[in-house]
């Protein structure tokens, strides 16, 4: 696997992430379970985005003099493009979290704990899948075509399903859990279960945590191939992914009340996946510049958000 990273760069990145997570966990513990205000979510979201920008600027500065100037610019642009793509896909992840929290009636003060586990799980899963994907691409170039075709199909499926509300009662995983595990209907604070041994019963919070973990797996499978269309350097792939995921908790509380406003965003995300999939399929015939990819992704997402504000969502009651 070819990478621009040195052992020092890996060490700095790891320390960067560990410190950021520790600060987040310490602040969360000091504040205790509470409902996150829009102002608090906005502050934390801005802080996580600023952290990613600082890291990218530091990476660009470190590469100056070690690689040719245009090469350093290209790498920094790849990081930013990958970060934007993964951040956009994380928004779809957030809407699924919102659906789960609403369906299970998770108290606002308990949502933070579940989201922390969701973020940690997403980081671990993505790291594993990135190194596996990078190793496969290094050995078998044709894997890129499989990734491209997968993204095209995923984008088309997302485009077809956009605007449709999934029926949680028919979810096969949820039906299996309810059929095989002893569950209780009431929440017991932030406890995942009550009782011991054969008398143990699982709370709704445990079920939500399992569903969040499965969601992490599904979205990792969707998002990892997308970043490989931007770069195959495992360092850039991992760092852009991790920084996009780190702000997931704060972004959830920021967007939770805005989900209905951006009802067309799913269409924009689907078009982004289709574009990235097509980019991967033609990579051996024409390599789309990173700057062009960044422009297409940004314009598509911005267009979907603006159209969402202009075009009002359809009221299901008026269609029956």
Tab-separated table of C-alpha atoms in Angstrom, residues 95 99 161-168 260 316:
chain	number	residue	atom	x	y	z
A	95	UNK	CA	-31.307	10.876	9.575
A	99	UNK	CA	-35.625	7.694	12.795
A	161	UNK	CA	-36.080	5.096	-2.200
A	162	UNK	CA	-35.690	8.834	-1.485
A	163	UNK	CA	-38.761	10.286	0.158
A	164	UNK	CA	-40.077	6.887	1.260
A	165	UNK	CA	-40.390	6.167	4.970
A	166	UNK	CA	-39.046	2.711	5.916
A	167	UNK	CA	-41.362	0.498	7.972
A	168	UNK	CA	-39.408	-0.313	11.154
A	260	UNK	CA	-37.789	17.948	7.347
A	316	UNK	CA	-48.874	12.452	2.570
